[in-house]
Amino acid sequence: MDVSRRGFLKLSGATLAASGLGISLSPAKANAQALKTLYTKESLTVCPYCSVGCGIIVSVRDGKVINTEGDPDHPINQGTLCPKGGSIYQMANNKNRLDKPRYRAPYATEWKEVEWEWALEKIAHNIKKSRDASFKARNAKGELVNRTEGIASVGSAAMDNEECWLYQKLLRGLGLVYIEHQARI
Amino acid sequence: MTNHWIDIQHSDVILIMGSNPASNHPIAFKWITKAVEKGAKIVCVDPRFTQSAAKAHLYAPLRSGTDIAFLGGMIKYIFDNKLYFKEYVQYYTNASFLVNPDFRLPGDNKGVFSGLTGTKYDKATWSYQTDAAGVIKKDPSMTDPRCVFQLLKKHYSRYTMEMVNKITGTPVAKLEEVYKLYGSTGKPDKSGNELYAMGWTQHTVGVQNIRTMAIIQLLLGNMGIPGGGVAAMRGEANVQGSTDQGLLFHIWPGYIGTPRGSNPTLKSFMEARTPQTKEVKSLNWPKNTPKYIASFLRSMYGMNTTLEEAFSYLPRLDDGVDYSWLTLFDQMYKEKFTGFFAWGMNPANSGASSNKVRQAMTKLDWMVNVNLYDNETGSFWRSPGFDPTQVKTEVFMLPCASSIEKEGSISNSGRWMQWRYKAVNPVGISLPDGDIMAELYFKLKALYEKEGGPNKEAITKLSWNYGKFDSKGHYHLDVHAIAKEINGTFLADKVVENPATKEKMPFKKGQQVPSFAFLQDDGSTSSGDWVYCGSYTDAGNMSARRGKADPTGLGLFPQWAWSWPVNRRIIYNGASVHPETGKPWNPALALIKWDGTKWTGDVPDGVGDPGSGRGPFIMKPDGVASLFGPGLVDGPFPEHYEPMECPVEKNLMSPQFNNPVVKRWEKKGVGTDTDVDSIASCDPRFPFICSTYRVTEHWQTGLQTRWVPWLAEMQPGMFVEISEELAKERGFTNGELVTVKTSRGELDAVAIVTPRMKPFNIDGNTIHMVGIPWHFGWATTAARNYNANDKKPEVFTTGDAANLLTPYAGDPNTMIPESKAFMANVVKKGVK
């Protein structure tokens, strides 16, 4: 019988259900410890590290990632992962992830936690000040250039396509020309 | 990648050179192994005996930075032994084109091509002979001494195995073995694939390294066929996509060159970006560029402006000026910027000559750093040796969602655009990057509407219909709306002729554009990135597909996700068939074939009906692939030049030592005039070649992996690999702490004494090489100071960034830094 791994999971579930019918399955039961992914919601993702593009299944229970593993249906990795791909469980469950915006004032020696609204408002004012002060409508030759020379940006291949596209829209709308990212290095 | 990961299984010979997939793209090795199971041979050429080398049938060492010499020798071998695929070369490359009689090869011109003045080439002679109608003159027999084929042969006739051996240090017998094995793929039914990564790009001859291989692949007929190709194995999950989306100074999304000051009107810009050809049978697909430009402008400003106004709003660069990474940080050091975004990046570690980058950041008024973890960039103000109370920069560290806490697509090396779903909410109050951008945008829009400012319409008139505000005033981004915008939409009712079938097709306003063949130059369509047109159509989100059908049996999986362009899985596939008959060169691996009325198989690339004479390389104006490549700034053929820092005093190939058009940051008045820009070649203080690389367990600067306890435990810190011979000579013992130094910086590392490194015999001299990984950084070390509210790793790592050592010098075409070949010293810790 040709049973894919996912088919096998369904079959083993059926076996557990069948045990209610009075058929003795005690040896099988002894081995069939409930999978830790039982009663989880599966979500599909692609590894965030190298560019092979391996499929990963993220199992979630009560809003918490409880398991990550290679997607056996994915045609590239066929369920396998390398150590990095295998570790995204610890990306999801990591007490050292930044959880609030932080701010370091000029000459300060440490971070302080701040609210989004305060940070974004201040950043927007900073951008406007830097942009307006450095804005160049025309270059030395008198050509129209409409650019902002006082702000630069690097990033990011770590973002999704849609975010990358939106980012270039925001930056080019502001007139930035110093737009670079990982592909250059 | 011209092909894709699964396709590697079809290769007869796999050349791993300029990369180490066993360590850095581990799952790719599944498909390399599959090829080996079918009888393929692996060749690995690397300065170090890598994990990939350990799996190879044939390993050859070479001195770092001498790849062109190595491969140039292979080109000579292919010519000498007539291993090239003659029909392929005749039909599908510019081998038959006659070159300008005034063009000079380096062998006849002191090591440089004709046209060099100072550090810049005038490319006037890098051109073809044309007839009265402007059509390129050709010699189909490829015997004319001025044809590309003969010039190529002549150019590489200087690359004898003896000469190559003296430059690269590779034993002659090994050279011959590699050349013979790889040259065997020139038969019509054989294929060879080359896998490269930063091992080829991070050199001052980086682009020419890859060009040399492209020439080999064309000579052997390995482009556009199953198991063939030149595989750029990218280093990040979405660096293909982020490049496609134009996050570089020189390109808009879809590789449209950014406007310059000399493009005053939209019309002049479109003309400047649209190549012309007199070759009557060439399709010259880039002739459609005006449609892509107009559609991009619509995606930026919608119907809020005219196309001309939209064009005038967007920034233009000065002609001839570079705005790339190295220039950017040099300008930052010189206090040209007040503000800076390091968005999903860690340049304090990833930038070449990191001491320069870290110092440059102190000149900023403000910085925004968006990331998952604290890192060396956001916290640059407390870098080792810095006094925070002296650093003026205001820093905002914004926490973003990880890849499983939001949805959206990424594009892998094989150009597969794959959708990712949100599994859980972001940590704490962190937000997806896109949400942060949207919040910022609306704040800026309000500010400019209220207070005004220069060119304010460029901001206030941007179209931004990608979500909605909630009752609390927060903007919720709808990623699908952006994905649809990238694809493109009809903005008016329009009847369009299908270019393939000539059928008139009516479209309604609001419909998604089915493919870029339907985009318009009159403003009636939008498309954020024409290359992705077809990815999100009225049929839905193509990148989320999970169909496993494989009609060709070649593992193309055309219904799994979506591949740009137009879901084509192997680009240039028109070159996989005979031009007259449409029959596959290798019938056993039929990628496309002509069934009498139409092509079947992969989405055909560029081919007309069999016998039409249309060249399959439709993105080239003349329809054929370029053996002679006049588009680059440093020569139409690759020529060996030494790295900026190297252990030899002269270039044995010619009197020209380095690539003549490299920007010299170390020259007085160019860079900072300090050590961070210095170059120390053949300097007795720095006697060893040093190269940088990666390990499986960490990723990039390690920003995301050093904070992961499992990974930090497996690879806990900076090391330097040293040969047994060098260890004996200098008295290093395995496991002791040493200091690695260059003229730009130094760092501590644990010595690993290993037979993986071997000294080279370079023209009779023993040359040692050492190697370091680049993932480490001070922010996750135990030794640093942690404030009460600082995040503190569960597992500490040791050491700082390898880039503290690397030179501030880059390839003249791409400006990618030369991080793979530079000169260093290693001393015991504490020894001056």
Coordinates of N, CA and C in Angstrom, one line a residue, chain B residues 22-182:
Chain B
A22 N 26.5 22.4 0.3 CA 26.3 21.4 1.4 C 26.2 22.1 2.7
S23 N 26.9 23.2 2.9 CA 26.8 23.9 4.2 C 25.7 25.0 4.1
N24 N 25.6 25.7 3.0 CA 24.8 26.9 3.0 C 23.4 26.8 2.3
H25 N 23.2 25.8 1.5 CA 21.9 25.5 0.9 C 21.7 24.0 1.1
P26 N 21.6 23.6 2.3 CA 21.7 22.1 2.6 C 20.7 21.3 1.8
I27 N 19.4 21.8 1.8 CA 18.4 21.0 1.2 C 18.6 20.9 -0.4
A28 N 19.3 21.9 -0.9 CA 19.6 21.8 -2.4 C 20.4 20.5 -2.6
F29 N 21.1 20.1 -1.6 CA 22.0 18.9 -1.8 C 21.1 17.6 -2.0
K30 N 19.9 17.7 -1.6 CA 18.9 16.6 -1.9 C 18.9 16.3 -3.4
W31 N 18.9 17.4 -4.2 CA 18.7 17.3 -5.7 C 20.1 17.0 -6.3
I32 N 21.2 17.5 -5.7 CA 22.5 17.1 -6.2 C 22.7 15.6 -6.0
T33 N 22.3 15.1 -4.8 CA 22.4 13.7 -4.5 C 21.6 12.9 -5.5
K34 N 20.4 13.4 -5.8 CA 19.5 12.7 -6.7 C 20.2 12.5 -8.1
A35 N 20.9 13.6 -8.5 CA 21.6 13.6 -9.8 C 22.7 12.5 -9.7
V36 N 23.4 12.5 -8.6 CA 24.5 11.5 -8.4 C 23.9 10.1 -8.5
E37 N 22.8 9.9 -7.9 CA 22.1 8.5 -7.9 C 21.9 8.1 -9.4
K38 N 21.7 9.1 -10.2 CA 21.4 8.8 -11.6 C 22.7 8.8 -12.4
G39 N 23.8 8.9 -11.8 CA 25.1 8.8 -12.5 C 25.9 10.1 -12.7
A40 N 25.4 11.2 -12.1 CA 26.1 12.5 -12.3 C 27.4 12.5 -11.5
K41 N 28.3 13.4 -12.0 CA 29.5 13.6 -11.2 C 29.5 15.0 -10.7
I42 N 30.1 15.1 -9.5 CA 30.2 16.5 -8.8 C 31.7 16.9 -8.9
V43 N 31.9 18.1 -9.3 CA 33.2 18.7 -9.3 C 33.1 19.9 -8.4
C44 N 34.1 19.9 -7.4 CA 34.1 21.1 -6.5 C 35.5 21.8 -6.6
V45 N 35.4 23.1 -6.9 CA 36.6 23.9 -7.0 C 36.5 25.0 -5.9
D46 N 37.4 24.9 -5.0 CA 37.3 25.9 -3.8 C 38.6 26.0 -3.1
P47 N 39.0 27.2 -2.6 CA 40.2 27.3 -1.9 C 40.3 26.4 -0.7
R48 N 39.2 26.0 -0.2 CA 39.1 25.2 1.1 C 38.4 23.9 0.8
F49 N 38.8 22.8 1.5 CA 38.1 21.6 1.3 C 36.8 21.6 2.1
T50 N 35.7 22.0 1.4 CA 34.5 22.3 2.1 C 33.6 21.0 2.3
Q51 N 32.5 21.2 2.9 CA 31.6 20.0 3.0 C 31.1 19.6 1.7
S52 N 31.0 20.6 0.7 CA 30.6 20.2 -0.6 C 31.7 19.4 -1.3
A53 N 33.0 19.9 -1.0 CA 34.1 19.2 -1.6 C 34.2 17.7 -1.1
A54 N 33.7 17.5 0.1 CA 33.8 16.2 0.7 C 32.8 15.2 0.0
K55 N 31.8 15.8 -0.6 CA 30.8 15.0 -1.4 C 31.1 14.9 -2.9
A56 N 32.2 15.6 -3.3 CA 32.5 15.6 -4.7 C 33.3 14.4 -5.2
H57 N 33.1 14.1 -6.5 CA 33.9 13.1 -7.1 C 35.3 13.6 -7.4
L58 N 35.3 14.9 -7.7 CA 36.6 15.5 -8.0 C 36.7 16.9 -7.3
Y59 N 37.8 17.1 -6.6 CA 38.0 18.4 -5.9 C 39.3 19.0 -6.4
A60 N 39.3 20.3 -6.7 CA 40.5 21.0 -7.1 C 40.6 22.3 -6.3
P61 N 41.7 22.5 -5.6 CA 41.9 23.7 -4.9 C 42.3 24.9 -5.8
L62 N 41.9 26.1 -5.5 CA 42.5 27.2 -6.2 C 42.7 28.4 -5.3
R63 N 43.6 29.2 -5.6 CA 43.9 30.4 -4.8 C 42.7 31.3 -4.9
S64 N 42.2 31.9 -3.8 CA 41.0 32.7 -3.8 C 41.3 33.9 -4.7
G65 N 40.3 34.2 -5.6 CA 40.4 35.4 -6.5 C 41.0 35.1 -7.8
T66 N 41.2 33.8 -8.1 CA 41.8 33.4 -9.4 C 40.8 32.6 -10.3
D67 N 39.5 32.8 -10.1 CA 38.6 31.9 -10.8 C 38.6 32.2 -12.4
I68 N 38.8 33.4 -12.8 CA 38.8 33.7 -14.2 C 40.0 33.0 -14.9
A69 N 41.1 32.9 -14.2 CA 42.3 32.2 -14.8 C 41.9 30.7 -14.9
F70 N 41.3 30.2 -13.8 CA 40.9 28.8 -13.8 C 40.0 28.5 -15.0
L71 N 38.9 29.3 -15.1 CA 37.9 29.0 -16.1 C 38.3 29.4 -17.5
G72 N 39.2 30.4 -17.6 CA 39.7 30.8 -18.9 C 40.5 29.6 -19.5
G73 N 41.2 28.9 -18.6 CA 41.9 27.7 -19.0 C 40.9 26.7 -19.6
M74 N 39.7 26.6 -18.9 CA 38.7 25.6 -19.4 C 38.2 26.0 -20.8
I75 N 38.1 27.3 -21.0 CA 37.6 27.8 -22.3 C 38.7 27.4 -23.4
K76 N 39.9 27.6 -23.1 CA 41.0 27.2 -24.0 C 40.9 25.6 -24.3
Y77 N 40.7 24.9 -23.2 CA 40.6 23.4 -23.4 C 39.4 23.0 -24.3
I78 N 38.3 23.7 -24.1 CA 37.1 23.4 -24.9 C 37.4 23.7 -26.4
F79 N 38.1 24.8 -26.6 CA 38.5 25.1 -28.0 C 39.5 24.1 -28.6
D80 N 40.5 23.9 -27.8 CA 41.6 23.0 -28.3 C 41.1 21.6 -28.6
N81 N 40.1 21.2 -27.8 CA 39.6 19.8 -28.0 C 38.3 19.7 -28.7
K82 N 37.9 20.9 -29.2 CA 36.6 21.0 -30.0 C 35.5 20.3 -29.2
L83 N 35.3 20.7 -28.0 CA 34.3 20.1 -27.1 C 33.0 21.0 -27.2
Y84 N 33.1 22.1 -27.9 CA 31.9 23.0 -27.9 C 30.8 22.4 -28.8
F85 N 29.6 22.8 -28.5 CA 28.4 22.3 -29.2 C 28.1 23.3 -30.4
K86 N 28.7 22.9 -31.5 CA 28.8 23.9 -32.6 C 27.5 24.5 -33.1
E87 N 26.5 23.6 -33.3 CA 25.2 24.2 -33.8 C 24.6 25.2 -32.8
Y88 N 24.6 24.8 -31.5 CA 24.1 25.7 -30.5 C 24.8 27.1 -30.5
V89 N 26.2 27.0 -30.6 CA 27.0 28.2 -30.6 C 26.6 29.1 -31.9
Q90 N 26.5 28.4 -33.0 CA 26.2 29.1 -34.2 C 24.8 29.8 -34.2
Y91 N 23.8 29.0 -33.7 CA 22.4 29.5 -33.8 C 22.1 30.5 -32.7
Y92 N 22.6 30.2 -31.5 CA 22.0 30.8 -30.3 C 23.0 31.8 -29.6
T93 N 24.1 32.1 -30.1 CA 25.0 33.0 -29.5 C 25.5 34.0 -30.6
N94 N 26.2 35.1 -30.1 CA 26.8 36.0 -31.1 C 28.1 35.6 -31.6
A95 N 28.4 34.3 -31.6 CA 29.8 33.8 -32.0 C 30.1 34.3 -33.5
S96 N 29.1 34.4 -34.3 CA 29.3 34.7 -35.7 C 29.4 36.2 -36.0
F97 N 29.1 37.0 -35.0 CA 29.1 38.5 -35.2 C 30.5 39.0 -35.5
L98 N 30.7 39.9 -36.4 CA 32.0 40.5 -36.7 C 32.2 41.7 -35.9
V99 N 33.3 41.8 -35.2 CA 33.6 42.9 -34.2 C 34.4 44.0 -34.9
N100 N 34.1 45.2 -34.4 CA 34.9 46.4 -34.9 C 36.3 46.1 -35.1
P101 N 36.9 46.4 -36.3 CA 38.3 46.1 -36.5 C 39.3 46.8 -35.6
D102 N 38.8 47.9 -34.9 CA 39.7 48.7 -34.0 C 39.7 48.1 -32.6
F103 N 38.8 47.1 -32.3 CA 38.8 46.5 -31.0 C 40.1 45.7 -30.8
R104 N 40.7 45.9 -29.6 CA 41.9 45.2 -29.2 C 41.7 44.4 -28.0
L105 N 42.3 43.2 -28.0 CA 42.3 42.3 -26.8 C 43.4 42.6 -25.9
P106 N 43.3 42.2 -24.6 CA 44.3 42.5 -23.6 C 45.7 42.0 -24.0
G107 N 45.7 40.8 -24.7 CA 46.9 40.2 -25.1 C 47.7 41.0 -26.0
D108 N 47.1 41.9 -26.8 CA 47.7 42.8 -27.7 C 47.8 44.2 -27.2
N109 N 47.4 44.4 -26.0 CA 47.1 45.8 -25.6 C 47.5 46.0 -24.1
K110 N 48.6 45.4 -23.7 CA 49.2 45.6 -22.3 C 48.2 45.2 -21.2
G111 N 47.4 44.2 -21.5 CA 46.5 43.7 -20.4 C 45.1 44.3 -20.3
V112 N 44.9 45.3 -21.1 CA 43.6 46.0 -21.1 C 42.9 45.9 -22.5
F113 N 41.6 46.1 -22.5 CA 40.9 46.2 -23.8 C 41.1 47.6 -24.4
S114 N 40.8 47.7 -25.6 CA 40.9 49.1 -26.3 C 40.0 50.0 -25.6
G115 N 40.4 51.3 -25.5 CA 39.5 52.3 -25.1 C 39.7 52.8 -23.7
L116 N 40.7 52.3 -23.0 CA 40.9 52.7 -21.6 C 41.6 54.0 -21.5
T117 N 41.0 54.9 -20.7 CA 41.6 56.2 -20.4 C 41.5 56.4 -18.9
G118 N 42.6 56.4 -18.2 CA 42.6 56.5 -16.7 C 41.9 55.3 -16.2
T119 N 40.8 55.4 -15.5 CA 40.1 54.3 -14.9 C 38.8 54.1 -15.5
K120 N 38.6 54.5 -16.8 CA 37.3 54.3 -17.4 C 37.5 53.9 -18.9
Y121 N 36.7 53.0 -19.3 CA 36.7 52.6 -20.8 C 35.8 53.5 -21.6
D122 N 36.3 53.9 -22.8 CA 35.4 54.3 -23.8 C 35.1 53.1 -24.7
K123 N 33.8 52.7 -24.7 CA 33.5 51.4 -25.3 C 33.2 51.5 -26.8
A124 N 33.6 52.6 -27.5 CA 33.3 52.8 -28.9 C 33.8 51.6 -29.7
T125 N 34.9 51.0 -29.4 CA 35.4 49.9 -30.3 C 34.8 48.5 -29.8
W126 N 34.1 48.5 -28.7 CA 33.5 47.2 -28.3 C 32.1 47.1 -29.1
S127 N 32.2 47.1 -30.3 CA 31.0 47.1 -31.1 C 31.1 46.2 -32.4
Y128 N 30.1 46.1 -33.1 CA 30.1 45.2 -34.3 C 30.2 45.9 -35.6
Q129 N 30.6 45.2 -36.6 CA 30.6 45.7 -38.0 C 29.2 45.6 -38.5
T130 N 28.7 46.6 -39.1 CA 27.3 46.6 -39.6 C 27.3 46.9 -41.1
D131 N 26.2 46.5 -41.8 CA 26.0 46.9 -43.2 C 25.3 48.2 -43.3
A132 N 25.0 48.6 -44.5 CA 24.4 49.9 -44.8 C 23.1 50.1 -44.0
A133 N 22.4 49.0 -43.8 CA 21.1 49.1 -43.1 C 21.3 49.0 -41.6
G134 N 22.5 48.9 -41.1 CA 22.7 48.8 -39.7 C 22.7 47.4 -39.1
V135 N 22.5 46.4 -40.0 CA 22.4 45.1 -39.5 C 23.8 44.5 -39.3
I136 N 24.0 43.8 -38.2 CA 25.3 43.3 -37.8 C 25.8 42.3 -38.8
K137 N 27.1 42.5 -39.3 CA 27.7 41.5 -40.2 C 28.1 40.3 -39.5
K138 N 27.8 39.1 -40.2 CA 28.1 37.8 -39.5 C 28.8 36.9 -40.4
D139 N 29.6 36.0 -39.8 CA 30.2 34.9 -40.6 C 29.7 33.6 -40.0
P140 N 28.7 33.0 -40.6 CA 28.1 31.8 -40.0 C 29.1 30.6 -39.9
S141 N 30.2 30.7 -40.7 CA 31.2 29.6 -40.6 C 32.1 29.8 -39.4
M142 N 32.0 31.0 -38.8 CA 32.8 31.4 -37.6 C 34.3 31.2 -37.8
T143 N 34.7 31.5 -39.0 CA 36.2 31.4 -39.3 C 36.9 32.8 -39.5
D144 N 36.1 33.8 -39.7 CA 36.6 35.1 -39.9 C 37.4 35.5 -38.6
P145 N 38.7 36.0 -38.8 CA 39.4 36.3 -37.6 C 38.8 37.4 -36.7
R146 N 37.9 38.2 -37.2 CA 37.3 39.3 -36.4 C 35.9 38.8 -35.9
C147 N 35.5 37.6 -36.1 CA 34.2 37.2 -35.5 C 34.4 36.9 -34.0
V148 N 33.4 36.9 -33.3 CA 33.4 36.7 -31.8 C 34.1 35.4 -31.5
F149 N 33.7 34.3 -32.2 CA 34.2 33.0 -32.0 C 35.7 33.0 -32.0
Q150 N 36.3 33.6 -33.1 CA 37.7 33.5 -33.2 C 38.4 34.5 -32.2
L151 N 37.8 35.6 -31.9 CA 38.4 36.5 -30.9 C 38.4 35.8 -29.5
L152 N 37.3 35.1 -29.2 CA 37.2 34.4 -27.9 C 38.3 33.4 -27.9
K153 N 38.5 32.6 -28.9 CA 39.5 31.6 -29.0 C 40.9 32.2 -28.8
K154 N 41.1 33.3 -29.5 CA 42.4 34.0 -29.4 C 42.7 34.5 -28.0
H155 N 41.7 35.2 -27.4 CA 41.8 35.7 -26.1 C 42.2 34.7 -25.1
Y156 N 41.6 33.5 -25.1 CA 41.9 32.5 -24.1 C 43.0 31.6 -24.5
S157 N 43.6 31.8 -25.7 CA 44.8 31.0 -26.0 C 45.9 31.3 -25.1
R158 N 45.9 32.5 -24.4 CA 47.0 32.8 -23.4 C 46.8 32.0 -22.1
Y159 N 45.6 31.4 -21.9 CA 45.3 30.8 -20.6 C 45.7 29.3 -20.7
T160 N 47.0 29.1 -20.9 CA 47.5 27.7 -20.9 C 47.5 27.1 -19.5
M161 N 47.5 25.8 -19.5 CA 47.4 25.1 -18.2 C 48.6 25.5 -17.3
E162 N 49.7 25.7 -17.9 CA 50.9 26.0 -17.1 C 50.8 27.4 -16.5
M163 N 50.2 28.3 -17.3 CA 50.0 29.7 -16.8 C 48.9 29.7 -15.7
V164 N 47.9 28.9 -16.0 CA 46.8 28.9 -15.0 C 47.3 28.3 -13.7
N165 N 48.1 27.3 -13.8 CA 48.7 26.6 -12.6 C 49.5 27.6 -11.8
K166 N 50.3 28.4 -12.5 CA 51.1 29.4 -11.7 C 50.3 30.4 -11.0
I167 N 49.2 30.8 -11.6 CA 48.3 31.8 -11.0 C 47.4 31.2 -9.9
T168 N 46.8 30.1 -10.2 CA 45.8 29.6 -9.3 C 46.4 28.6 -8.2
G169 N 47.6 28.0 -8.5 CA 48.1 27.0 -7.6 C 47.5 25.7 -7.8
T170 N 46.5 25.5 -8.7 CA 45.9 24.2 -8.9 C 46.9 23.3 -9.7
P171 N 47.1 22.1 -9.3 CA 48.0 21.3 -10.1 C 47.5 21.1 -11.5
V172 N 48.4 21.0 -12.4 CA 48.1 20.9 -13.9 C 47.2 19.6 -14.1
A173 N 47.5 18.5 -13.4 CA 46.8 17.3 -13.6 C 45.3 17.5 -13.2
K174 N 45.1 18.3 -12.1 CA 43.8 18.5 -11.6 C 43.0 19.4 -12.6
L175 N 43.7 20.4 -13.1 CA 43.1 21.3 -14.1 C 42.5 20.4 -15.2
E176 N 43.4 19.6 -15.7 CA 43.0 18.8 -16.9 C 41.9 17.9 -16.6
E177 N 41.9 17.3 -15.4 CA 40.8 16.4 -15.0 C 39.4 17.2 -15.0
V178 N 39.5 18.4 -14.4 CA 38.2 19.2 -14.3 C 37.8 19.6 -15.7
Y179 N 38.7 20.1 -16.5 CA 38.3 20.6 -17.8 C 37.7 19.5 -18.6
K180 N 38.3 18.3 -18.5 CA 37.9 17.2 -19.3 C 36.5 16.7 -18.9
L181 N 36.3 16.6 -17.6 CA 35.0 16.2 -17.1 C 33.9 17.2 -17.4
Y182 N 34.2 18.5 -17.1 CA 33.1 19.4 -17.4 C 32.9 19.6 -18.9

